[in-house]
GROMACS .gro file of C-alpha atoms in nm:
model
  406
    1MET     CA    1   0.629  -3.531  19.003
    2SER     CA    2   0.536  -3.861  19.061
    3ALA     CA    3   0.174  -3.997  19.258
    4ALA     CA    4   0.231  -4.002  19.626
    5PRO     CA    5   0.347  -4.364  19.687
    6GLN     CA    6   0.032  -4.549  19.857
    7SER     CA    7   0.039  -4.882  20.076
    8HIS     CA    8  -0.105  -5.183  19.910
    9ALA     CA    9  -0.038  -5.449  20.191
   10ALA     CA   10  -0.256  -5.242  20.412
   11PRO     CA   11  -0.516  -5.021  20.276
   12GLN     CA   12  -0.568  -4.716  20.433
   13PRO     CA   13  -0.929  -4.535  20.546
   14ALA     CA   14  -1.001  -4.218  20.392
   15SER     CA   15  -0.940  -4.075  20.704
   16ARG     CA   16  -0.583  -4.179  20.756
   17LEU     CA   17  -0.223  -4.039  20.608
   18ALA     CA   18  -0.051  -4.290  20.450
   19HIS     CA   19   0.233  -4.043  20.431
   20VAL     CA   20   0.232  -3.923  20.828
   21ASP     CA   21   0.190  -4.309  20.925
   22ALA     CA   22   0.527  -4.387  20.712
   23LEU     CA   23   0.694  -4.074  20.917
   24ARG     CA   24   0.591  -4.233  21.221
   25GLY     CA   25   0.749  -4.548  21.092
   26PHE     CA   26   1.070  -4.335  20.980
   27ALA     CA   27   1.060  -4.240  21.386
   28LEU     CA   28   1.029  -4.555  21.483
   29PHE     CA   29   1.300  -4.692  21.334
   30GLY     CA   30   1.582  -4.433  21.482
   31ILE     CA   31   1.404  -4.459  21.836
   32LEU     CA   32   1.507  -4.810  21.778
   33ILE     CA   33   1.842  -4.784  21.694
   34VAL     CA   34   1.899  -4.565  21.999
   35ASN     CA   35   1.742  -4.759  22.246
   36ILE     CA   36   1.926  -5.109  22.172
   37GLY     CA   37   2.212  -4.913  22.327
   38VAL     CA   38   2.046  -4.895  22.650
   39PHE     CA   39   1.946  -5.217  22.623
   40SER     CA   40   2.265  -5.373  22.528
   41SER     CA   41   2.568  -5.163  22.739
   42PRO     CA   42   2.597  -5.029  23.076
   43PHE     CA   43   2.818  -4.766  22.925
   44TYR     CA   44   2.588  -4.614  22.663
   45GLY     CA   45   2.591  -4.240  22.668
   46ALA     CA   46   2.813  -4.183  22.991
   47GLY     CA   47   3.123  -4.040  22.831
   48ILE     CA   48   3.319  -4.350  22.968
   49THR     CA   49   3.497  -4.604  22.814
   50ASP     CA   50   3.381  -4.933  22.772
   51PRO     CA   51   3.637  -5.171  22.880
   52ALA     CA   52   3.504  -5.418  22.652
   53TYR     CA   53   3.454  -5.222  22.346
   54SER     CA   54   3.689  -4.941  22.273
   55SER     CA   55   3.845  -5.003  21.930
   56PRO     CA   56   3.848  -4.767  21.698
   57LEU     CA   57   3.534  -4.927  21.483
   58ASP     CA   58   3.340  -4.944  21.841
   59LEU     CA   59   3.385  -4.561  21.885
   60ALA     CA   60   3.310  -4.450  21.519
   61VAL     CA   61   2.992  -4.644  21.548
   62ARG     CA   62   2.892  -4.498  21.867
   63TRP     CA   63   3.004  -4.124  21.716
   64VAL     CA   64   2.772  -4.194  21.451
   65ILE     CA   65   2.475  -4.285  21.626
   66ALA     CA   66   2.517  -4.022  21.881
   67TRP     CA   67   2.549  -3.747  21.558
   68LEU     CA   68   2.282  -3.896  21.338
   69PHE     CA   69   1.971  -4.040  21.557
   70GLU     CA   70   2.040  -3.989  21.931
   71THR     CA   71   1.767  -3.679  22.052
   72LYS     CA   72   1.647  -3.651  21.707
   73PHE     CA   73   1.373  -3.937  21.652
   74TYR     CA   74   1.188  -3.921  21.978
   75LEU     CA   75   1.162  -3.519  21.885
   76LEU     CA   76   1.032  -3.637  21.554
   77PHE     CA   77   0.787  -3.874  21.746
   78SER     CA   78   0.683  -3.603  21.967
   79PHE     CA   79   0.609  -3.397  21.671
   80LEU     CA   80   0.378  -3.651  21.534
   81PHE     CA   81   0.189  -3.697  21.886
   82GLY     CA   82   0.119  -3.326  21.862
   83TYR     CA   83   0.013  -3.340  21.535
   84SER     CA   84  -0.228  -3.643  21.568
   85PHE     CA   85  -0.338  -3.440  21.907
   86THR     CA   86  -0.544  -3.197  21.644
   87LEU     CA   87  -0.676  -3.527  21.418
   88GLN     CA   88  -0.799  -3.651  21.756
   89MET     CA   89  -0.973  -3.317  21.806
   90SER     CA   90  -1.115  -3.322  21.446
   91ALA     CA   91  -1.262  -3.676  21.497
   92ALA     CA   92  -1.403  -3.599  21.825
   93GLU     CA   93  -1.576  -3.294  21.688
   94ARG     CA   94  -1.702  -3.484  21.401
   95SER     CA   95  -1.845  -3.762  21.583
   96GLN     CA   96  -1.997  -3.483  21.856
   97ALA     CA   97  -1.824  -3.631  22.112
   98ALA     CA   98  -1.649  -3.441  22.432
   99PHE     CA   99  -1.261  -3.397  22.338
  100ALA     CA  100  -1.124  -3.366  22.688
  101PRO     CA  101  -1.259  -3.694  22.863
  102ARG     CA  102  -1.169  -3.864  22.566
  103PHE     CA  103  -0.844  -3.763  22.570
  104LEU     CA  104  -0.785  -3.824  22.930
  105ARG     CA  105  -0.872  -4.153  22.924
  106ARG     CA  106  -0.624  -4.176  22.628
  107LEU     CA  107  -0.371  -4.023  22.857
  108ALA     CA  108  -0.445  -4.304  23.161
  109GLY     CA  109  -0.405  -4.581  22.934
  110LEU     CA  110  -0.051  -4.439  22.784
  111ALA     CA  111   0.062  -4.410  23.140
  112MET     CA  112  -0.061  -4.725  23.212
  113LEU     CA  113   0.123  -4.891  22.974
  114GLY     CA  114   0.442  -4.683  23.012
  115ALA     CA  115   0.469  -4.757  23.408
  116ALA     CA  116   0.444  -5.127  23.304
  117HIS     CA  117   0.695  -5.075  23.008
  118ALA     CA  118   0.930  -4.897  23.265
  119VAL     CA  119   0.934  -5.133  23.516
  120LEU     CA  120   0.930  -5.489  23.367
  121PHE     CA  121   1.133  -5.413  23.008
  122TYR     CA  122   1.308  -5.059  22.934
  123GLN     CA  123   1.338  -4.804  23.207
  124GLY     CA  124   1.383  -4.550  22.931
  125ASP     CA  125   1.039  -4.538  22.851
  126ILE     CA  126   0.908  -4.249  22.695
  127LEU     CA  127   0.507  -4.313  22.724
  128LEU     CA  128   0.462  -4.216  23.077
  129THR     CA  129   0.616  -3.890  23.000
  130TYR     CA  130   0.365  -3.825  22.676
  131SER     CA  131   0.114  -3.893  22.962
  132LEU     CA  132   0.191  -3.615  23.196
  133LEU     CA  133   0.315  -3.402  22.951
  134GLY     CA  134  -0.038  -3.465  22.730
  135LEU     CA  135  -0.193  -3.284  23.015
  136GLY     CA  136  -0.015  -2.948  22.948
  137LEU     CA  137  -0.107  -2.995  22.557
  138LEU     CA  138  -0.474  -3.039  22.661
  139LEU     CA  139  -0.466  -2.696  22.837
  140CYS     CA  140  -0.324  -2.562  22.495
  141ARG     CA  141  -0.577  -2.720  22.277
  142GLY     CA  142  -0.759  -2.363  22.257
  143MET     CA  143  -0.397  -2.165  22.155
  144ALA     CA  144  -0.346  -1.999  21.857
  145PRO     CA  145  -0.116  -2.185  21.612
  146GLN     CA  146   0.144  -1.895  21.595
  147ARG     CA  147   0.164  -1.857  21.981
  148ALA     CA  148   0.198  -2.222  21.994
  149LEU     CA  149   0.511  -2.178  21.794
  150ARG     CA  150   0.646  -1.894  21.982
  151VAL     CA  151   0.589  -2.081  22.272
  152ALA     CA  152   0.777  -2.395  22.133
  153LEU     CA  153   1.080  -2.160  22.070
  154TRP     CA  154   1.121  -1.990  22.400
  155LEU     CA  155   1.086  -2.334  22.544
  156ILE     CA  156   1.409  -2.507  22.344
  157VAL     CA  157   1.591  -2.168  22.366
  158VAL     CA  158   1.570  -2.141  22.727
  159ALA     CA  159   1.574  -2.489  22.852
  160ALA     CA  160   1.879  -2.572  22.614
  161SER     CA  161   2.053  -2.239  22.742
  162VAL     CA  162   1.976  -2.389  23.097
  163TRP     CA  163   2.201  -2.647  23.009
  164ALA     CA  164   2.470  -2.423  22.820
  165ILE     CA  165   2.508  -2.246  23.198
  166LEU     CA  166   2.520  -2.523  23.387
  167GLY     CA  167   2.811  -2.680  23.114
  168PHE     CA  168   2.989  -2.374  23.226
  169LEU     CA  169   2.977  -2.429  23.541
  170SER     CA  170   3.125  -2.767  23.536
  171PHE     CA  171   3.449  -2.617  23.395
  172LEU     CA  172   3.483  -2.465  23.740
  173ASP     CA  173   3.381  -2.749  23.935
  174PRO     CA  174   3.544  -3.062  23.758
  175VAL     CA  175   3.397  -3.415  23.791
  176PRO     CA  176   3.571  -3.564  24.110
  177ALA     CA  177   3.844  -3.772  24.053
  178GLY     CA  178   3.666  -4.093  24.172
  179TYR     CA  179   3.354  -4.065  23.937
  180GLN     CA  180   3.471  -4.287  23.660
  181ALA     CA  181   3.571  -4.588  23.923
  182LEU     CA  182   3.253  -4.523  24.090
  183TYR     CA  183   3.026  -4.533  23.758
  184LYS     CA  184   3.226  -4.864  23.662
  185ALA     CA  185   3.144  -5.029  24.000
  186GLU     CA  186   2.805  -4.953  23.911
  187ALA     CA  187   2.810  -5.059  23.560
  188LEU     CA  188   2.938  -5.394  23.709
  189ALA     CA  189   2.655  -5.421  23.933
  190SER     CA  190   2.395  -5.323  23.613
  191ILE     CA  191   2.556  -5.632  23.457
  192GLU     CA  192   2.503  -5.871  23.742
  193ALA     CA  193   2.142  -5.727  23.759
  194TYR     CA  194   2.074  -5.793  23.392
  195ARG     CA  195   2.220  -6.102  23.335
  196GLY     CA  196   2.045  -6.263  23.671
  197THR     CA  197   1.694  -6.315  23.656
  198ILE     CA  198   1.377  -6.157  23.582
  199GLY     CA  199   1.320  -5.994  23.939
  200THR     CA  200   1.672  -5.894  23.943
  201THR     CA  201   1.596  -5.717  23.602
  202ILE     CA  202   1.299  -5.540  23.786
  203ALA     CA  203   1.467  -5.436  24.070
  204GLN     CA  204   1.745  -5.272  23.839
  205HIS     CA  205   1.490  -5.123  23.650
  206ILE     CA  206   1.332  -4.939  23.925
  207LYS     CA  207   1.644  -4.882  24.079
  208GLU     CA  208   1.787  -4.662  23.789
  209LEU     CA  209   1.427  -4.540  23.746
  210THR     CA  210   1.448  -4.352  24.092
  211GLU     CA  211   1.790  -4.271  24.083
  212SER     CA  212   1.863  -4.107  23.718
  213VAL     CA  213   1.649  -4.196  23.451
  214TRP     CA  214   1.336  -3.998  23.572
  215PHE     CA  215   1.539  -3.674  23.607
  216MET     CA  216   1.703  -3.742  23.267
  217VAL     CA  217   1.342  -3.782  23.084
  218LEU     CA  218   1.170  -3.488  23.282
  219PHE     CA  219   1.439  -3.240  23.292
  220VAL     CA  220   1.618  -3.319  22.971
  221GLN     CA  221   1.359  -3.481  22.748
  222GLY     CA  222   1.060  -3.303  22.894
  223PRO     CA  223   1.068  -2.954  22.771
  224PHE     CA  224   1.174  -3.072  22.429
  225VAL     CA  225   0.904  -3.317  22.425
  226PHE     CA  226   0.612  -3.059  22.491
  227ALA     CA  227   0.809  -2.792  22.263
  228MET     CA  228   0.778  -3.037  21.994
  229PHE     CA  229   0.425  -3.136  22.098
  230LEU     CA  230   0.352  -2.779  22.018
  231VAL     CA  231   0.506  -2.746  21.708
  232GLY     CA  232   0.272  -3.061  21.614
  233TYR     CA  233  -0.052  -2.874  21.728
  234ALA     CA  234   0.054  -2.591  21.514
  235LEU     CA  235   0.101  -2.753  21.193
  236GLY     CA  236  -0.166  -2.992  21.269
  237ARG     CA  237  -0.406  -2.687  21.329
  238ARG     CA  238  -0.300  -2.535  20.988
  239GLU     CA  239  -0.356  -2.914  20.821
  240ALA     CA  240   0.005  -2.893  20.717
  241LEU     CA  241   0.059  -3.274  20.642
  242ALA     CA  242  -0.277  -3.278  20.456
  243ASP     CA  243  -0.085  -3.233  20.158
  244PRO     CA  244   0.292  -3.135  20.233
  245TRP     CA  245   0.391  -3.148  19.846
  246ARG     CA  246   0.165  -2.832  19.761
  247GLN     CA  247   0.448  -2.638  19.838
  248PRO     CA  248   0.752  -2.817  19.788
  249ARG     CA  249   0.985  -2.525  19.793
  250ALA     CA  250   0.877  -2.523  20.153
  251LEU     CA  251   0.992  -2.852  20.223
  252GLY     CA  252   1.327  -2.784  20.106
  253LEU     CA  253   1.396  -2.457  20.262
  254LEU     CA  254   1.302  -2.643  20.553
  255CYS     CA  255   1.523  -2.929  20.529
  256ALA     CA  256   1.829  -2.662  20.407
  257PHE     CA  257   1.758  -2.450  20.706
  258GLY     CA  258   1.800  -2.714  20.962
  259LEU     CA  259   2.043  -2.940  20.807
  260LEU     CA  260   2.364  -2.778  20.854
  261PRO     CA  261   2.336  -2.623  21.217
  262GLY     CA  262   2.151  -2.951  21.336
  263LEU     CA  263   2.415  -3.130  21.193
  264ALA     CA  264   2.695  -2.894  21.349
  265GLY     CA  265   2.533  -2.936  21.674
  266SER     CA  266   2.519  -3.290  21.677
  267ALA     CA  267   2.879  -3.304  21.572
  268LEU     CA  268   2.964  -3.109  21.862
  269TYR     CA  269   2.730  -3.339  22.085
  270ALA     CA  270   2.878  -3.706  21.952
  271THR     CA  271   3.245  -3.572  22.009
  272SER     CA  272   3.191  -3.440  22.366
  273ALA     CA  273   3.073  -3.782  22.446
  274LEU     CA  274   3.384  -3.950  22.342
  275PRO     CA  275   3.598  -4.070  22.613
  276PHE     CA  276   3.925  -3.866  22.516
  277ALA     CA  277   3.683  -3.515  22.528
  278GLY     CA  278   3.671  -3.538  22.890
  279ALA     CA  279   3.355  -3.523  23.147
  280ALA     CA  280   3.381  -3.112  23.155
  281TRP     CA  281   3.263  -3.135  22.779
  282GLU     CA  282   2.930  -3.338  22.808
  283LEU     CA  283   2.736  -3.079  22.930
  284PRO     CA  284   2.815  -2.821  22.681
  285GLY     CA  285   2.800  -3.048  22.402
  286LEU     CA  286   2.443  -3.156  22.515
  287ALA     CA  287   2.334  -2.781  22.504
  288ALA     CA  288   2.464  -2.763  22.172
  289ASP     CA  289   2.247  -3.054  22.088
  290LEU     CA  290   1.960  -2.979  22.274
  291LEU     CA  291   1.929  -2.651  22.099
  292THR     CA  292   1.980  -2.762  21.726
  293ALA     CA  293   1.832  -3.145  21.760
  294PRO     CA  294   1.465  -3.003  21.656
  295LEU     CA  295   1.610  -2.812  21.347
  296LEU     CA  296   1.779  -3.149  21.232
  297SER     CA  297   1.467  -3.330  21.351
  298MET     CA  298   1.257  -3.114  21.120
  299SER     CA  299   1.547  -3.139  20.845
  300TYR     CA  300   1.503  -3.518  20.880
  301ALA     CA  301   1.093  -3.526  20.831
  302ALA     CA  302   1.093  -3.258  20.516
  303ALA     CA  303   1.360  -3.447  20.323
  304PHE     CA  304   1.186  -3.774  20.419
  305LEU     CA  305   0.832  -3.648  20.277
  306LEU     CA  306   1.020  -3.531  19.959
  307ALA     CA  307   1.196  -3.831  19.921
  308LEU     CA  308   0.832  -4.016  19.942
  309ARG     CA  309   0.779  -3.837  19.594
  310THR     CA  310   1.087  -3.917  19.423
  311ARG     CA  311   1.089  -4.270  19.171
  312ALA     CA  312   1.359  -4.421  19.352
  313LEU     CA  313   1.251  -4.403  19.693
  314GLY     CA  314   0.870  -4.342  19.663
  315PHE     CA  315   0.821  -4.777  19.772
  316VAL     CA  316   0.970  -4.646  20.152
  317GLY     CA  317   0.626  -4.523  20.249
  318ALA     CA  318   0.435  -4.831  20.164
  319TRP     CA  319   0.695  -5.038  20.364
  320LEU     CA  320   0.680  -4.766  20.655
  321ALA     CA  321   0.329  -4.685  20.689
  322PRO     CA  322   0.189  -5.010  20.850
  323ALA     CA  323   0.499  -4.989  21.120
  324GLY     CA  324   0.331  -4.649  21.170
  325ARG     CA  325  -0.018  -4.692  21.182
  326MET     CA  326   0.054  -4.995  21.462
  327ALA     CA  327   0.393  -4.752  21.597
  328LEU     CA  328   0.295  -4.805  21.956
  329THR     CA  329   0.246  -5.195  21.948
  330ASN     CA  330   0.572  -5.213  21.742
  331TYR     CA  331   0.751  -4.978  21.984
  332LEU     CA  332   0.679  -5.216  22.320
  333MET     CA  333   0.744  -5.515  22.134
  334GLN     CA  334   1.108  -5.364  22.044
  335SER     CA  335   1.151  -5.379  22.407
  336VAL     CA  336   0.981  -5.700  22.459
  337VAL     CA  337   1.240  -5.839  22.216
  338CYS     CA  338   1.542  -5.646  22.345
  339ALA     CA  339   1.470  -5.753  22.684
  340PHE     CA  340   1.451  -6.112  22.589
  341LEU     CA  341   1.803  -6.085  22.395
  342PHE     CA  342   1.980  -5.869  22.638
  343THR     CA  343   1.837  -5.927  23.031
  344GLY     CA  344   1.720  -6.173  23.267
  345TRP     CA  345   1.397  -6.192  23.086
  346GLY     CA  346   1.577  -6.430  22.835
  347LEU     CA  347   1.935  -6.483  22.646
  348ARG     CA  348   2.114  -6.230  22.936
  349LEU     CA  349   2.339  -6.075  22.643
  350PHE     CA  350   2.386  -5.771  22.846
  351ALA     CA  351   2.731  -5.612  22.801
  352SER     CA  352   2.824  -5.859  22.570
  353VAL     CA  353   2.766  -5.770  22.208
  354SER     CA  354   2.960  -5.465  21.991
  355PRO     CA  355   2.779  -5.148  21.898
  356LEU     CA  356   2.803  -5.279  21.563
  357ALA     CA  357   2.633  -5.576  21.611
  358ALA     CA  358   2.355  -5.419  21.874
  359THR     CA  359   2.289  -5.192  21.559
  360GLY     CA  360   2.285  -5.512  21.308
  361ILE     CA  361   1.990  -5.659  21.558
  362ALA     CA  362   1.787  -5.334  21.569
  363VAL     CA  363   1.801  -5.282  21.197
  364ALA     CA  364   1.689  -5.671  21.175
  365ILE     CA  365   1.436  -5.620  21.449
  366PHE     CA  366   1.287  -5.333  21.256
  367ALA     CA  367   1.291  -5.503  20.908
  368THR     CA  368   1.079  -5.830  21.072
  369GLN     CA  369   0.870  -5.577  21.200
  370LEU     CA  370   0.754  -5.422  20.845
  371PRO     CA  371   0.574  -5.727  20.696
  372LEU     CA  372   0.447  -5.861  21.018
  373SER     CA  373   0.273  -5.475  21.048
  374ALA     CA  374   0.167  -5.500  20.699
  375TRP     CA  375   0.012  -5.871  20.742
  376TRP     CA  376  -0.147  -5.796  21.092
  377LEU     CA  377  -0.299  -5.475  20.937
  378ARG     CA  378  -0.470  -5.673  20.629
  379ARG     CA  379  -0.648  -5.874  20.890
  380HIS     CA  380  -0.707  -5.620  21.212
  381ALA     CA  381  -0.853  -5.290  21.182
  382TYR     CA  382  -0.575  -5.179  21.465
  383GLY     CA  383  -0.279  -5.289  21.605
  384PRO     CA  384  -0.333  -5.484  21.921
  385VAL     CA  385  -0.245  -5.228  22.167
  386GLU     CA  386  -0.358  -4.954  21.951
  387TRP     CA  387  -0.700  -5.119  21.957
  388PHE     CA  388  -0.683  -5.141  22.365
  389LEU     CA  389  -0.605  -4.794  22.353
  390ARG     CA  390  -0.906  -4.677  22.143
  391ALA     CA  391  -1.161  -4.862  22.325
  392LEU     CA  392  -1.032  -4.699  22.636
  393THR     CA  393  -1.058  -4.380  22.451
  394ILE     CA  394  -1.396  -4.379  22.292
  395GLY     CA  395  -1.509  -4.604  22.603
  396ALA     CA  396  -1.675  -4.843  22.355
  397LEU     CA  397  -1.487  -5.167  22.161
  398PRO     CA  398  -1.391  -5.078  21.832
  399PRO     CA  399  -1.392  -5.333  21.547
  400TRP     CA  400  -1.098  -5.585  21.596
  401ARG     CA  401  -1.122  -5.772  21.215
  402ARG     CA  402  -1.104  -5.526  20.888
  403THR     CA  403  -1.365  -5.520  20.681
  404ARG     CA  404  -1.381  -5.479  20.313
  405ALA     CA  405  -1.514  -5.119  20.373
  406GLN     CA  406  -1.184  -5.051  20.586
   0.00000   0.00000   0.00000
């Protein structure tokens, strides 16, 4: 077995785990692939045919993204948030600082960033949700790892069961006949708003946040985000990612255990969202995906870590680690770039780019962030937003420039 790859572009401090940063960068890429669909189309995830892009190729691209990307990578990112929580606990203990005030300041910073992000650039922001659910994670910091895993499992099963029951009820109470016409009218209004001015873009963000997005984020994503917080916390307490290759067989079993049910549940979800499936199948498909997506996310993580130890793909970790080290900066910059491309902040391409083209744009954005992140971290100790958040967390100004010791 070859040695674990290290990033030559941006050497890591001894306290950092390069493979965890690489895994975070991998999650960041998957999140962008999904988010750009929201930026580029008013019909994304609606189960309604986009009249401008309804060719077999368009539908196939949407299906693949729903199958392999949607609901998977934000869960992986949430897992890493929970894992990093334990690293922050250890850092506070080493510095003999009270952890709770530090973490509360960090959550306040995330809340400020998330609120501004949601209103100005991307209504699907996850940072504000992290800041609220992080309060619950703080309360669980004394929980035994095994109990945290049990609670996470129950959260996933109960929340997915609720959506399954709602899905069953949707067969008894069909979607009103005028739903599609109403949604198309709202889509046309959103196109006009996002192709308008900065003011109309912000107003549309606020409208969507108050009418639907916050409900989806808190009640669809929220329980699963917190469950993955707890999984990350439990594995962090056991230092499972300090050297995940000590037991490669365990990684292989995790990958195999979650892969088939995860892919099957996601395939049902992706198919139920296609226009021919009918609106009644959307909630059952969502329930199947919500139940199995955590398994697929963990399979992705295990497969990724195994791939880092191969000769063929070992270099991928070195590419992704700098982007993962400054994931918060990159996440926000992705939204800024997409807002410039698709809304009144810039080129106003909303609803005028095909799903395949939007995916290509996402790949180009992330491919640009990789060398930029490495370049930045050769000169600076932290990403710019990470520097701000760390300053707020520790109540002091951390170093801005990178020193030789780092």
